[in-house]
Each structure stands twice: as structure tokens, then as C-alpha cells.
Short mmCIF file of C-alpha atoms in Angstrom, two decimals:
data_model
loop_
_atom_site.label_atom_id
_atom_site.label_comp_id
_atom_site.label_asym_id
_atom_site.label_seq_id
_atom_site.Cartn_x
_atom_site.Cartn_y
_atom_site.Cartn_z
CA MET P 20 -53.53 -21.04 26.38
CA ASN P 21 -53.58 -17.35 25.37
CA LEU P 22 -51.92 -18.26 22.08
CA LEU P 23 -54.62 -20.83 21.28
CA LEU P 24 -57.38 -18.40 22.23
CA ASN P 25 -55.91 -15.72 19.96
CA ILE P 26 -55.79 -18.16 17.04
CA LEU P 27 -59.39 -19.24 17.61
CA LEU P 28 -60.50 -15.61 17.95
CA GLN P 29 -58.91 -14.65 14.64
CA SER P 30 -60.51 -17.67 12.95
CA TRP P 31 -63.91 -16.85 14.50
CA ASN P 32 -63.75 -13.26 13.20
CA LEU P 33 -63.13 -14.53 9.67
CA LEU P 34 -66.06 -16.92 9.99
CA LEU P 35 -68.33 -14.08 11.10
CA GLU P 36 -67.32 -11.91 8.16
CA SER P 37 -67.85 -14.65 5.59
CA SER P 38 -70.80 -16.67 6.97
CA VAL P 39 -73.67 -14.92 5.16
CA PHE P 40 -71.83 -14.95 1.83
CA ILE P 41 -70.98 -18.64 2.18
CA LEU P 42 -74.62 -19.52 2.79
CA PHE P 43 -75.68 -17.48 -0.23
CA GLY P 44 -73.13 -19.25 -2.44
CA LEU P 45 -74.28 -22.65 -1.19
CA LEU P 46 -77.91 -21.88 -2.00
CA VAL P 47 -77.06 -20.82 -5.53
CA SER P 48 -74.96 -23.94 -6.04
CA GLY P 49 -77.87 -26.13 -4.94
CA LEU P 50 -80.24 -24.44 -7.37
CA LEU P 51 -77.73 -24.87 -10.18
CA ARG P 52 -77.67 -28.58 -9.46
CA VAL P 53 -81.44 -28.93 -9.75
CA PHE P 54 -82.18 -26.59 -12.64
CA LEU P 55 -79.10 -27.01 -14.88
CA ASN P 56 -80.04 -29.16 -17.89
CA PRO P 57 -77.41 -31.91 -18.35
CA GLY P 58 -78.55 -32.59 -21.90
CA SER P 59 -77.82 -29.03 -22.94
CA VAL P 60 -74.47 -29.12 -21.13
CA SER P 61 -73.34 -32.23 -23.00
CA ARG P 62 -74.44 -30.92 -26.39
CA HIS P 63 -72.56 -27.66 -25.91
CA LEU P 64 -69.34 -29.33 -24.78
CA GLY P 65 -69.22 -32.02 -27.42
CA ARG P 66 -68.85 -30.07 -30.64
CA GLY P 67 -66.35 -27.55 -31.96
CA ARG P 68 -62.71 -26.98 -31.11
CA PHE P 69 -63.25 -23.42 -29.96
CA LYS P 70 -66.91 -23.09 -28.99
CA SER P 71 -66.85 -26.14 -26.74
CA VAL P 72 -63.78 -24.82 -24.91
CA PHE P 73 -65.34 -21.39 -24.48
CA LYS P 74 -68.54 -22.89 -23.11
CA ALA P 75 -66.72 -25.31 -20.81
CA SER P 76 -64.59 -22.49 -19.40
CA LEU P 77 -67.67 -20.37 -18.80
CA LEU P 78 -69.75 -23.25 -17.40
CA GLY P 79 -67.12 -24.14 -14.82
CA ILE P 80 -67.05 -20.67 -13.23
CA PRO P 81 -70.21 -20.92 -11.07
CA ILE P 82 -70.07 -24.65 -10.21
CA PRO P 83 -68.66 -25.30 -6.71
CA LEU P 84 -66.30 -28.26 -7.06
CA CYS P 85 -62.83 -28.80 -5.61
CA SER P 86 -59.88 -30.19 -7.58
CA CYS P 87 -60.72 -33.78 -6.56
CA GLY P 88 -64.47 -33.38 -6.71
CA VAL P 89 -64.31 -32.06 -10.27
CA LEU P 90 -62.62 -35.24 -11.53
CA PRO P 91 -65.75 -37.45 -11.49
CA ALA P 92 -67.73 -34.67 -13.17
CA ALA P 93 -65.07 -34.27 -15.86
CA ALA P 94 -64.92 -38.03 -16.40
CA ALA P 95 -68.69 -38.07 -16.88
CA LEU P 96 -68.47 -35.23 -19.40
CA LYS P 97 -65.75 -37.12 -21.25
CA LYS P 98 -67.95 -40.22 -21.46
CA GLN P 99 -70.84 -38.10 -22.69
CA GLY P 100 -68.85 -36.83 -25.68
CA ALA P 101 -67.01 -33.70 -24.48
CA SER P 102 -63.73 -33.00 -26.29
CA ASN P 103 -60.37 -33.20 -24.48
CA GLY P 104 -60.00 -29.43 -24.75
CA ALA P 105 -63.42 -28.84 -23.22
CA VAL P 106 -62.72 -31.30 -20.40
CA THR P 107 -59.36 -29.62 -19.71
CA SER P 108 -61.05 -26.21 -19.57
CA PHE P 109 -63.73 -27.51 -17.24
CA LEU P 110 -61.07 -29.05 -14.99
CA ILE P 111 -59.40 -25.65 -14.56
CA SER P 112 -62.23 -23.13 -14.35
CA THR P 113 -64.40 -25.21 -12.00
CA PRO P 114 -62.09 -25.71 -8.98
CA GLU P 115 -60.57 -22.21 -9.31
CA SER P 116 -63.95 -20.54 -8.96
CA GLY P 117 -67.57 -21.23 -7.92
CA VAL P 118 -70.45 -19.15 -6.66
CA ASP P 119 -69.48 -19.94 -3.07
CA SER P 120 -65.86 -18.87 -3.48
CA ILE P 121 -66.87 -15.74 -5.45
CA ALA P 122 -69.22 -14.75 -2.62
CA ILE P 123 -66.60 -15.30 0.08
CA THR P 124 -63.98 -13.44 -1.99
CA TYR P 125 -66.27 -10.42 -1.93
CA ALA P 126 -66.79 -10.83 1.81
CA LEU P 127 -63.17 -11.24 2.87
CA MET P 128 -61.24 -9.40 0.17
CA ASP P 129 -62.50 -6.66 -2.16
CA PRO P 130 -64.47 -6.04 -5.38
CA ILE P 131 -61.33 -5.98 -7.54
CA MET P 132 -60.28 -9.48 -6.53
CA THR P 133 -63.89 -10.66 -6.73
CA VAL P 134 -63.95 -9.75 -10.43
CA VAL P 135 -60.37 -10.71 -11.29
CA ARG P 136 -60.53 -14.19 -9.76
CA PRO P 137 -63.23 -15.70 -12.05
CA VAL P 138 -61.90 -13.76 -15.05
CA ALA P 139 -58.43 -15.21 -14.51
CA ALA P 140 -59.92 -18.69 -14.09
CA PHE P 141 -61.85 -18.32 -17.35
CA PHE P 142 -58.87 -17.15 -19.42
CA THR P 143 -56.60 -19.82 -17.94
CA ALA P 144 -59.12 -22.54 -18.72
CA PHE P 145 -59.74 -21.19 -22.22
CA ALA P 146 -56.00 -20.99 -23.02
CA ALA P 147 -55.40 -24.56 -21.81
CA GLY P 148 -58.38 -25.98 -23.68
CA ILE P 149 -57.52 -24.27 -26.97
CA THR P 150 -53.89 -25.38 -26.69
CA GLU P 151 -54.96 -28.97 -26.08
CA ASN P 152 -57.33 -28.97 -29.06
CA LEU P 153 -54.78 -27.37 -31.39
CA LEU P 154 -51.88 -29.63 -30.42
CA GLY P 155 -53.89 -32.82 -30.14
CA ASN P 156 -55.12 -34.99 -32.97
CA PRO P 157 -58.66 -34.25 -34.17
CA GLU P 158 -61.09 -36.37 -32.19
CA PRO P 159 -63.65 -38.48 -34.04
CA ALA P 160 -67.25 -37.41 -33.73
CA ARG P 161 -68.95 -39.19 -30.86
CA SER P 162 -72.57 -39.49 -29.94
CA ILE P 163 -73.70 -37.34 -27.05
CA VAL P 164 -75.18 -39.40 -24.24
CA PRO P 165 -76.12 -36.98 -21.46
CA ASP P 166 -76.97 -38.06 -17.95
CA LEU P 167 -80.69 -37.23 -17.67
CA SER P 168 -81.39 -38.92 -14.36
CA CYS P 169 -83.61 -36.99 -11.98
CA PRO P 170 -81.53 -34.64 -9.76
CA VAL P 171 -84.36 -34.27 -7.24
CA ASP P 172 -84.86 -37.83 -5.97
CA GLY P 173 -83.66 -40.17 -8.74
CA CYS P 174 -87.23 -41.09 -9.64
CA CYS P 175 -86.21 -41.91 -13.22
CA ASP P 176 -83.11 -42.32 -15.34
CA GLY P 177 -84.31 -39.97 -18.11
CA LYS P 178 -84.25 -42.77 -20.67
CA ASN P 179 -87.62 -44.38 -20.13
CA CYS P 180 -89.45 -41.08 -19.83
CA SER P 181 -88.99 -37.99 -21.96
CA PRO P 182 -87.78 -34.72 -20.43
CA GLU P 183 -91.20 -33.22 -21.18
CA VAL P 184 -92.89 -35.90 -19.08
CA HIS P 185 -90.30 -35.73 -16.32
CA ARG P 186 -90.78 -31.97 -15.88
CA ASN P 187 -94.18 -32.73 -14.40
CA HIS P 188 -92.86 -35.24 -11.85
CA HIS P 189 -91.95 -32.58 -9.27
CA ARG P 190 -93.42 -29.28 -8.24
CA PHE P 191 -91.32 -26.13 -8.21
CA ASP P 192 -91.18 -26.08 -4.42
CA GLU P 193 -89.96 -29.70 -4.40
CA LYS P 194 -87.10 -28.73 -6.71
CA ILE P 195 -86.19 -25.80 -4.50
CA SER P 196 -86.23 -28.04 -1.43
CA ALA P 197 -84.03 -30.61 -3.19
CA GLY P 198 -81.59 -27.86 -4.16
CA PHE P 199 -81.34 -26.70 -0.56
CA ARG P 200 -80.76 -30.25 0.69
CA PHE P 201 -78.07 -30.77 -1.92
CA ALA P 202 -76.34 -27.49 -1.00
CA PHE P 203 -76.27 -28.08 2.74
CA THR P 204 -75.47 -31.80 2.66
CA ASP P 205 -73.49 -32.74 -0.46
CA VAL P 206 -71.80 -29.43 -1.32
CA TRP P 207 -71.07 -28.30 2.23
CA GLY P 208 -70.21 -31.86 3.19
CA ASP P 209 -67.30 -31.68 0.76
CA LEU P 210 -66.22 -28.17 1.74
CA ALA P 211 -66.74 -28.00 5.50
CA VAL P 212 -63.56 -29.68 6.76
CA TRP P 213 -61.30 -27.84 4.34
CA PHE P 214 -62.96 -24.48 4.96
CA LEU P 215 -62.62 -24.82 8.74
CA PHE P 216 -59.01 -25.89 8.24
CA GLY P 217 -58.47 -22.77 6.12
CA LEU P 218 -59.93 -20.59 8.87
CA LEU P 219 -57.70 -22.21 11.49
CA LEU P 220 -54.61 -21.84 9.30
CA SER P 221 -55.48 -18.19 8.73
CA GLY P 222 -55.62 -17.67 12.49
CA ILE P 223 -52.24 -19.37 12.92
CA ILE P 224 -50.66 -17.20 10.20
CA THR P 225 -52.04 -14.02 11.77
CA VAL P 226 -50.87 -14.83 15.29
CA LEU P 227 -47.56 -16.63 14.75
CA ILE P 228 -45.95 -15.19 11.61
CA PRO P 229 -44.73 -11.57 11.72
CA GLU P 230 -45.87 -9.19 9.00
CA SER P 231 -42.29 -8.23 8.17
CA LEU P 232 -41.52 -11.74 6.95
CA PHE P 233 -44.25 -11.68 4.30
CA SER P 234 -43.75 -8.06 3.25
CA ARG P 235 -40.01 -8.62 2.82
CA TYR P 236 -40.19 -11.69 0.57
CA MET P 237 -43.67 -11.57 -0.95
CA GLY P 238 -44.53 -7.91 -1.15
CA GLY P 239 -44.71 -8.09 -4.93
CA GLY P 240 -42.69 -8.81 -8.05
CA PHE P 241 -41.84 -11.90 -10.08
CA GLY P 242 -40.02 -13.59 -7.20
CA ALA P 243 -43.07 -13.38 -4.95
CA MET P 244 -45.20 -14.98 -7.67
CA LEU P 245 -42.75 -17.88 -8.01
CA ILE P 246 -42.68 -18.48 -4.25
CA MET P 247 -46.47 -18.61 -4.10
CA LEU P 248 -46.56 -20.79 -7.21
CA GLY P 249 -44.25 -23.30 -5.55
CA ALA P 250 -46.42 -23.29 -2.43
CA GLY P 251 -49.76 -23.54 -4.23
CA ILE P 252 -49.22 -26.29 -6.82
CA PRO P 253 -48.54 -29.34 -4.59
CA ILE P 254 -51.03 -28.68 -1.79
CA TYR P 255 -54.70 -29.61 -1.65
CA ILE P 256 -57.16 -26.87 -0.72
CA CYS P 257 -60.53 -25.93 -2.18
CA ALA P 258 -61.35 -22.49 -3.59
CA THR P 259 -63.56 -21.58 -0.62
CA ALA P 260 -60.97 -22.63 1.97
CA SER P 261 -58.14 -20.86 0.15
CA THR P 262 -59.91 -17.49 0.34
CA PRO P 263 -59.53 -16.72 4.08
CA ILE P 264 -55.88 -17.79 3.83
CA ALA P 265 -55.31 -15.42 0.90
CA ALA P 266 -57.07 -12.58 2.73
CA THR P 267 -54.88 -13.18 5.79
CA LEU P 268 -51.74 -13.23 3.65
CA ILE P 269 -52.67 -9.83 2.20
CA LEU P 270 -53.20 -8.44 5.70
CA GLN P 271 -49.75 -9.75 6.62
CA GLY P 272 -48.08 -7.91 3.73
CA VAL P 273 -48.32 -10.30 0.77
CA SER P 274 -49.13 -8.51 -2.48
CA PRO P 275 -52.62 -9.09 -3.95
CA GLY P 276 -51.01 -10.53 -7.09
CA ALA P 277 -49.09 -13.13 -5.09
CA ALA P 278 -52.29 -13.97 -3.19
CA LEU P 279 -54.06 -14.45 -6.54
CA VAL P 280 -51.38 -16.93 -7.59
CA PHE P 281 -52.21 -18.96 -4.49
CA LEU P 282 -55.94 -18.72 -5.24
CA MET P 283 -55.38 -20.01 -8.78
CA THR P 284 -52.95 -22.84 -8.05
CA GLY P 285 -54.01 -24.22 -4.67
CA PRO P 286 -57.58 -25.20 -5.65
CA ALA P 287 -56.73 -26.46 -9.16
CA THR P 288 -53.72 -28.70 -8.51
CA ASN P 289 -52.57 -31.36 -6.10
CA ALA P 290 -50.61 -34.58 -6.37
CA ALA P 291 -53.63 -36.89 -6.25
CA SER P 292 -55.63 -35.10 -8.94
CA LEU P 293 -52.62 -34.85 -11.28
CA THR P 294 -52.16 -38.61 -11.08
CA VAL P 295 -55.76 -39.15 -12.14
CA LEU P 296 -55.45 -36.53 -14.88
CA VAL P 297 -52.60 -38.43 -16.49
CA ARG P 298 -54.78 -41.53 -16.61
CA MET P 299 -57.84 -39.68 -17.85
CA LEU P 300 -56.39 -37.31 -20.48
CA GLY P 301 -52.77 -38.38 -20.97
CA LYS P 302 -49.37 -36.84 -20.21
CA ARG P 303 -49.53 -34.13 -22.87
CA ALA P 304 -52.88 -32.77 -21.71
CA THR P 305 -51.74 -32.88 -18.07
CA GLY P 306 -48.58 -30.98 -19.00
CA ILE P 307 -50.66 -28.36 -20.82
CA TYR P 308 -52.96 -28.18 -17.80
CA LEU P 309 -50.09 -27.46 -15.41
CA ALA P 310 -48.25 -25.08 -17.74
CA ALA P 311 -51.37 -23.02 -18.43
CA ILE P 312 -52.13 -22.67 -14.72
CA ALA P 313 -48.54 -21.71 -13.84
CA ILE P 314 -48.05 -19.20 -16.68
CA CYS P 315 -51.47 -17.57 -16.34
CA ALA P 316 -51.27 -17.43 -12.54
CA VAL P 317 -47.97 -15.55 -12.63
CA GLY P 318 -49.14 -13.33 -15.49
CA PHE P 319 -52.41 -12.41 -13.80
CA GLY P 320 -50.59 -11.95 -10.50
CA LEU P 321 -48.29 -9.34 -12.01
CA LEU P 322 -51.26 -7.72 -13.75
CA VAL P 323 -53.25 -7.50 -10.50
CA ASP P 324 -50.37 -5.84 -8.66
CA TRP P 325 -50.18 -3.31 -11.50
CA ILE P 326 -53.94 -2.67 -11.35
CA TYR P 327 -53.86 -1.95 -7.61
CA ALA P 328 -50.83 0.32 -8.05
CA ALA P 329 -52.36 2.16 -11.02
CA MET P 330 -55.62 2.73 -9.13
CA GLY P 331 -53.78 3.79 -6.01
CA VAL P 332 -55.70 1.21 -3.97
CA SER P 333 -54.32 -0.58 -0.92
CA ALA P 334 -55.43 -4.20 -0.89
CA ARG P 335 -54.76 -4.43 2.85
CA SER P 336 -57.10 -1.55 3.67
CA MET P 337 -59.93 -3.08 1.61
CA VAL P 338 -59.81 -6.59 3.05
CA GLY P 339 -63.10 -7.51 4.72
CA GLN P 340 -64.91 -4.22 4.09
CA ALA P 341 -67.92 -5.91 2.44
CA GLY P 342 -68.66 -7.84 5.61
CA GLU P 343 -69.03 -4.58 7.56
CA ALA P 344 -72.36 -3.94 5.81
CA ILE P 345 -73.91 -7.07 7.37
CA PRO P 346 -75.49 -6.63 10.83
CA HIS P 347 -73.62 -8.48 13.57
CA ALA P 348 -76.70 -10.47 14.57
CA VAL P 349 -77.06 -11.78 11.02
CA GLU P 350 -73.36 -12.67 10.86
CA LEU P 351 -73.61 -14.47 14.20
CA THR P 352 -76.66 -16.44 13.08
CA GLY P 353 -74.92 -17.42 9.85
CA ALA P 354 -71.74 -18.48 11.66
CA ILE P 355 -73.65 -20.65 14.12
CA LEU P 356 -75.61 -22.24 11.27
CA ILE P 357 -72.40 -23.04 9.42
CA LEU P 358 -70.90 -24.64 12.52
CA VAL P 359 -74.04 -26.72 13.06
CA LEU P 360 -73.99 -27.86 9.42
CA SER P 361 -70.31 -28.75 9.81
CA VAL P 362 -70.76 -31.18 12.71
CA LYS P 363 -71.69 -34.18 10.58
CA PRO P 364 -69.00 -33.80 7.85
CA VAL P 365 -66.31 -33.10 10.47
CA TRP P 366 -67.32 -36.18 12.46
CA ARG P 367 -67.38 -38.27 9.28
CA PHE P 368 -63.91 -37.00 8.36
CA MET P 369 -62.52 -37.80 11.81
CA ARG P 370 -64.14 -41.23 11.83
CA ASP P 371 -62.87 -42.24 8.38
CA ARG P 372 -59.44 -40.58 8.41
CA ILE P 373 -58.39 -40.60 12.06
CA LEU P 374 -60.42 -43.03 14.18
CA ARG P 375 -60.75 -45.76 11.53
CA PRO P 376 -58.30 -45.00 8.72
CA GLY P 377 -58.83 -47.19 5.67
CA SER P 378 -62.12 -48.57 6.97
CA THR P 379 -64.17 -47.29 4.03
CA GLY P 380 -63.60 -47.98 0.41
CA ASP P 381 -64.65 -44.68 -1.10
CA ALA P 382 -62.49 -41.97 -2.56
CA SER P 383 -62.63 -39.80 0.52
CA ALA P 384 -61.28 -42.54 2.72
CA THR P 385 -58.40 -43.58 0.55
CA GLY P 386 -57.38 -40.14 -0.65
CA THR P 387 -57.67 -41.25 -4.26
CA PRO P 388 -60.43 -39.53 -6.23
CA ALA P 389 -62.80 -41.76 -8.15
CA ILE P 390 -63.40 -40.91 -11.79
CA ASP P 391 -66.48 -42.91 -12.65
CA ALA P 392 -69.20 -40.94 -10.91
CA PRO P 393 -72.23 -40.44 -13.16
CA GLU P 394 -73.08 -36.83 -12.35
CA PRO P 395 -71.55 -34.21 -14.67
CA CYS P 396 -72.44 -31.13 -12.66
CA ALA P 397 -72.71 -32.30 -9.10
CA GLY P 398 -71.25 -30.49 -6.17
CA SER P 399 -69.99 -33.59 -4.43
CA THR P 400 -67.04 -35.83 -4.92
#
């Protein structure tokens, strides 16, 4: 009983430290959903071997999508005219980052990792996209057909009314309200189970695994990066859920570079998404996708360890310092709100996966991500 209580206590402390930052990231993601113009997105990603890749890599940084949730969005971009290189870039930068995961990285880790994480995601995505465009055959010009349906309430499909007319369909406060609903239902609905699982796993690691084990084998160096690479590639975990695990690993003696490798590989790869990638983009593009993630993750991991050593900064001593600036009452309120918001998605997960496995026909029930969803920049699977 004491062991279970210790695990839950460690998990609860992590939730307190990160709650306010998670809520902030969710709100920003909801506003992105409502105010991001899909027509502009499609036009930018459909032309140019280099510019489209750059823009896709940059666009994916703030959008909160996991490695399975990003597949429908990427499929929609592909149908709307985005190049293979741009789609590949979007598939990498989006699940590796996101405003929610950036916020929680600042809360649970430190400013250095908060900056390095999206930068590494951008360069990895850019390298993969450029490689795909250079090695692949030139793609024929295709017409850009953006999804212009109303993100607020679906009042129109964007085809029978011009964007100028549609702008007047909803007041500013209605758009804000729709963004909030989207953030706390769709986005958090996809993240809640995995984030809570990440918190619980972090508590288990802290309580059950001795620090000496991590510091001995993963205290830094090329070998530590390879171990974390092998652990991160096959598993499924979203960027937000991977952050408390990475913070706990650093506290247990894992080098910040090795933790970064986990943060870059865990959210961007898993067996189910790789299967769909082969079908969507082909074997060559999937191989480039995996190689770029592996090479860049190890390279940035070694670079990060060097940066901390050169600056004379201890990653362990900086973990969680940002959360100390938040009053305890605010943290407690945020944590309770997150738990309340998690009740419905957790119950839905238990109902579909445990109580009635296989009873629903959607992607979440079968474990196989769908690739025909119409929304290019949604936060849901």
C-alpha cells in the first residue's frame, strides 16, 4: 500500500507542477484551430521543393497532434496538393512538438530544453522533407483544394459561400468559445489518457528504479543515445505525455541529451503509424522519415549534452524550477480542472478498449489510425 501511495504522490506532484502550463497550451491550440486559415496553409505547402518544406516544418511546431492523430491531417494536406516532402516534414515536426508540449517542457524541465526541443523538431523535419524532395521524382503540379469548412460549428462548407461572407457568420466571442470547446474536448480528449499514463509511469520510475541504474548506463555518450533510441522508436506516446517521463529520467540520472532522444522518437514513431506511412507515402519516404528522426535525435542529443557541459549547468538541478513561480492554490486549481476534464476521455477509453474491446469501428477502438479525415489542422484524431 505504501508503495502505491508513493507512486501516486510522485505522479500528483508532477501534475501540480505542470497543470497551469498544460491548460495554457490547450487554450492556444484551440485558438489555432479556429483562427488558422486552411486556404493559406494549403497554398503554402503545395508549391516549391524547399519553401513548402520549410513552411511545413515551421507550421507543425505549434500544432498539438500525436503521431497517430497527425496522420489524418497529413492525408488531408496530401489531398489538398501538398508535396511529399512537405507532408513528411509536417509528419515529423507536428507530433514532436506543439504549444502544449512546449509549455509543459518549460514547466517540468528547463528553458534550455524548452528551446532545443522545437528547434530539433524543426531541423529534423526540414532535413527529412528536403531529402524526400531531392531523391523523389518531381511531382506534377496539382490544384490546391483547401478545406474551407467552418471550424466553429460547420455552418458551411466554404464552397457555397466566399470566405469574405463567412467571416461575418460568427462573432469574435463565438470563435473564442468554439476554440475553448475544441481545446478541452477534442484536443484534451486525445491527450488525457496518455498524459495520465505518462504521469503514472513517471511515478513508477521514481519509486521503483534506483538512480544508479540510469546514471551508470545512460549518463551520457553515444551508447546512451542508442539505448534511448531503441526504447523510443517502437512505443506510442504523445509529446505531452513523454515530457514528465523525460523529466523523471533526468532526475534519475539520465543525461539531458538522452532524454531529448526519447522526446524526439517516442512521439513521432510507433508501429501503427509507420504502417500507415508506408501506404500513404511509400517505402522510400518512410525510410527517410525514420532515418532522419534517428540520425537527428542522436546528433541533437550529443549536442545538448555538450551545451549543458559547456554552460556548466546541471539539468537535474533545473528540473521543475519554472513551476515554483506558480502559487500552490493556482496549481491545485489547475490540477483539479485537468482531472475533471479527464473523466470523460478516460471513461471512453476504458469502455472502448477494456470493457467492450472492438465494439466501435473508429480508429481509436481498433488501434489503426484512419487517414481520410477532412481536417488538415485539427487537434483530434
